Amino acid sequence: MSAKRMVFSLVALAACALFAQVPTVPASGGPVFPEFQLDNTAAAQALFVPMEGSLPVSLVPAGKQHWVRLPVNFVGTDHDRASWDVQVTTDLSVAQGIEFDFYSPDSSPVSSLAVYFRSGDGWYSARFGVERDGEWQRVLIDKS
C-alpha cells in the first residue's frame, strides 16, 4: 500500500445499549493507531473519555480481536447526544483518510453519526450513516 493510498484503521466501534450476538469482527484494512491497540476495558475507558451524559465504553473480546462498545442511552435522560473524546497524536499528512468498522444492531434511535477531528486550532467533521443494521460495515472517511 503506497503512502498516497494509506488508510488507517481504527478499532471496531459499536453503538446502542442493547445488542444481540455480534458477528465476527472483520480483519483490519490497514495499520492501526498505536493508541487503539487495547487489551482491556480500563485502557479503552482511559482512551475514550465520555462527554457529559455519555456512558463509559467497554472493550469486548472477539477471538483474537476486540471492539469498543459505545453505549448509547437516551431513555430517561435529558441529553440529546452521546459522544466520546479520543486523543490521538499522529501525522495524517500522507494518509488519504481513516477507516473503521462500525456495528449497530438497531440504529433507529440515532439520527446521525459523525467523527470530529481537531488539527491545530481548526475542527473538521465528517458524517456517516448506518447502511445495514446487524452487520459490520467499513466506514471510510476521506480527507477530501
Short mmCIF file of C-alpha atoms in Angstrom, two decimals:
data_model
loop_
_atom_site.label_atom_id
_atom_site.label_comp_id
_atom_site.label_asym_id
_atom_site.label_seq_id
_atom_site.Cartn_x
_atom_site.Cartn_y
_atom_site.Cartn_z
CA MET A 1 0.00 0.00 0.00
CA SER A 2 1.64 3.29 -1.07
CA ALA A 3 1.78 6.30 1.23
CA LYS A 4 -0.62 8.20 -1.04
CA ARG A 5 -3.25 5.49 -0.62
CA MET A 6 -2.63 4.73 3.05
CA VAL A 7 -5.78 4.46 5.11
CA PHE A 8 -5.58 3.95 8.85
CA SER A 9 -7.92 1.51 10.55
CA LEU A 10 -9.33 2.21 13.97
CA VAL A 11 -10.68 -0.37 16.33
CA ALA A 12 -14.15 -1.55 15.58
CA LEU A 13 -16.90 0.58 17.07
CA ALA A 14 -20.39 -0.44 18.05
CA ALA A 15 -23.36 1.63 19.19
CA CYS A 16 -26.58 1.07 21.11
CA ALA A 17 -27.03 -0.02 24.69
CA LEU A 18 -28.64 -3.38 23.92
CA PHE A 19 -27.20 -5.80 21.41
CA ALA A 20 -27.60 -9.37 20.29
CA GLN A 21 -24.77 -11.70 19.33
CA VAL A 22 -22.27 -9.60 17.39
CA PRO A 23 -20.81 -11.22 14.25
CA THR A 24 -17.06 -11.75 13.94
CA VAL A 25 -15.12 -8.51 13.61
CA PRO A 26 -13.75 -8.01 10.05
CA ALA A 27 -9.98 -8.07 9.53
CA SER A 28 -8.30 -4.67 9.68
CA GLY A 29 -7.75 -2.92 6.35
CA GLY A 30 -4.57 -1.10 7.32
CA PRO A 31 -2.27 -0.05 10.14
CA VAL A 32 -3.95 0.60 13.48
CA PHE A 33 -3.12 3.70 15.52
CA PRO A 34 -0.89 2.52 18.40
CA GLU A 35 -3.29 4.15 20.88
CA PHE A 36 -6.04 1.79 19.67
CA GLN A 37 -4.17 -1.41 20.42
CA LEU A 38 -6.22 -2.00 23.56
CA ASP A 39 -6.35 -5.16 25.65
CA ASN A 40 -8.78 -4.33 28.48
CA THR A 41 -11.75 -2.13 29.36
CA ALA A 42 -9.70 0.12 31.66
CA ALA A 43 -7.40 1.00 28.74
CA ALA A 44 -10.42 1.65 26.49
CA GLN A 45 -12.00 3.89 29.13
CA ALA A 46 -8.76 5.83 29.53
CA LEU A 47 -8.69 6.48 25.76
CA PHE A 48 -12.43 7.06 25.11
CA VAL A 49 -13.43 9.85 27.51
CA PRO A 50 -17.24 10.23 27.63
CA MET A 51 -18.70 13.69 27.13
CA GLU A 52 -21.40 14.94 29.51
CA GLY A 53 -24.28 12.47 29.69
CA SER A 54 -22.48 9.72 27.78
CA LEU A 55 -21.77 6.35 29.35
CA PRO A 56 -18.29 4.79 29.66
CA VAL A 57 -17.14 2.43 26.91
CA SER A 58 -16.20 -1.20 27.35
CA LEU A 59 -13.81 -3.43 25.45
CA VAL A 60 -15.42 -6.58 24.12
CA PRO A 61 -13.21 -9.54 23.13
CA ALA A 62 -13.98 -11.22 19.83
CA GLY A 63 -11.50 -14.05 19.30
CA LYS A 64 -8.02 -12.55 18.88
CA GLN A 65 -9.54 -9.12 18.24
CA HIS A 66 -11.51 -6.65 20.35
CA TRP A 67 -14.06 -3.99 19.68
CA VAL A 68 -15.03 -0.93 21.65
CA ARG A 69 -18.67 -0.77 22.71
CA LEU A 70 -20.02 2.79 22.70
CA PRO A 71 -23.25 2.57 24.72
CA VAL A 72 -25.99 4.97 23.65
CA ASN A 73 -28.81 5.53 26.12
CA PHE A 74 -31.44 8.25 25.65
CA VAL A 75 -34.17 6.65 27.80
CA GLY A 76 -34.84 8.72 30.92
CA THR A 77 -32.08 11.23 30.13
CA ASP A 78 -32.11 14.89 29.15
CA HIS A 79 -29.08 14.88 26.84
CA ASP A 80 -29.55 14.75 23.08
CA ARG A 81 -26.31 13.08 22.02
CA ALA A 82 -23.69 10.60 23.06
CA SER A 83 -20.03 11.30 22.35
CA TRP A 84 -16.53 10.39 23.42
CA ASP A 85 -13.28 12.32 23.07
CA VAL A 86 -10.32 10.29 21.84
CA GLN A 87 -6.90 11.94 21.70
CA VAL A 88 -4.52 10.57 19.08
CA THR A 89 -1.34 12.39 18.16
CA THR A 90 -0.27 11.43 14.66
CA ASP A 91 0.72 12.93 11.33
CA LEU A 92 -2.00 12.14 8.79
CA SER A 93 -0.49 14.31 6.05
CA VAL A 94 0.40 11.23 3.96
CA ALA A 95 -2.86 9.41 4.66
CA GLN A 96 -5.81 9.53 2.29
CA GLY A 97 -8.13 9.26 5.29
CA ILE A 98 -9.17 6.91 8.05
CA GLU A 99 -11.37 3.87 8.12
CA PHE A 100 -13.07 1.95 10.86
CA ASP A 101 -15.60 -0.81 11.22
CA PHE A 102 -18.97 0.02 12.75
CA TYR A 103 -21.73 -2.25 14.01
CA SER A 104 -25.18 -1.40 15.28
CA PRO A 105 -27.97 -3.92 15.83
CA ASP A 106 -30.60 -1.15 15.66
CA SER A 107 -29.74 2.37 14.53
CA SER A 108 -33.31 3.71 14.75
CA PRO A 109 -32.70 5.73 17.98
CA VAL A 110 -29.76 7.55 16.34
CA SER A 111 -30.48 10.46 13.99
CA SER A 112 -26.90 10.99 12.76
CA LEU A 113 -23.32 9.83 13.29
CA ALA A 114 -20.20 11.96 12.93
CA VAL A 115 -16.47 11.91 13.53
CA TYR A 116 -14.76 15.15 14.56
CA PHE A 117 -11.07 15.94 14.13
CA ARG A 118 -9.02 18.75 15.63
CA SER A 119 -5.87 19.90 13.90
CA GLY A 120 -4.13 22.93 15.37
CA ASP A 121 -6.87 25.47 16.05
CA GLY A 122 -9.27 24.01 13.47
CA TRP A 123 -12.10 21.48 13.82
CA TYR A 124 -13.26 19.26 10.98
CA SER A 125 -16.19 16.86 10.86
CA ALA A 126 -17.39 14.04 8.67
CA ARG A 127 -20.80 12.43 8.88
CA PHE A 128 -21.52 8.81 8.11
CA GLY A 129 -24.57 6.63 8.21
CA VAL A 130 -25.57 3.11 9.09
CA GLU A 131 -26.26 1.30 5.84
CA ARG A 132 -27.26 -2.04 7.36
CA ASP A 133 -28.30 -2.83 10.91
CA GLY A 134 -26.95 -6.08 12.34
CA GLU A 135 -23.85 -6.18 10.09
CA TRP A 136 -20.34 -4.80 10.38
CA GLN A 137 -19.71 -2.08 7.86
CA ARG A 138 -16.47 -0.42 6.92
CA VAL A 139 -16.64 3.37 7.09
CA LEU A 140 -14.12 5.32 5.03
CA ILE A 141 -13.55 8.97 5.87
CA ASP A 142 -11.55 10.53 3.04
CA LYS A 143 -9.54 13.68 3.79
CA SER A 144 -11.09 15.48 0.85
#
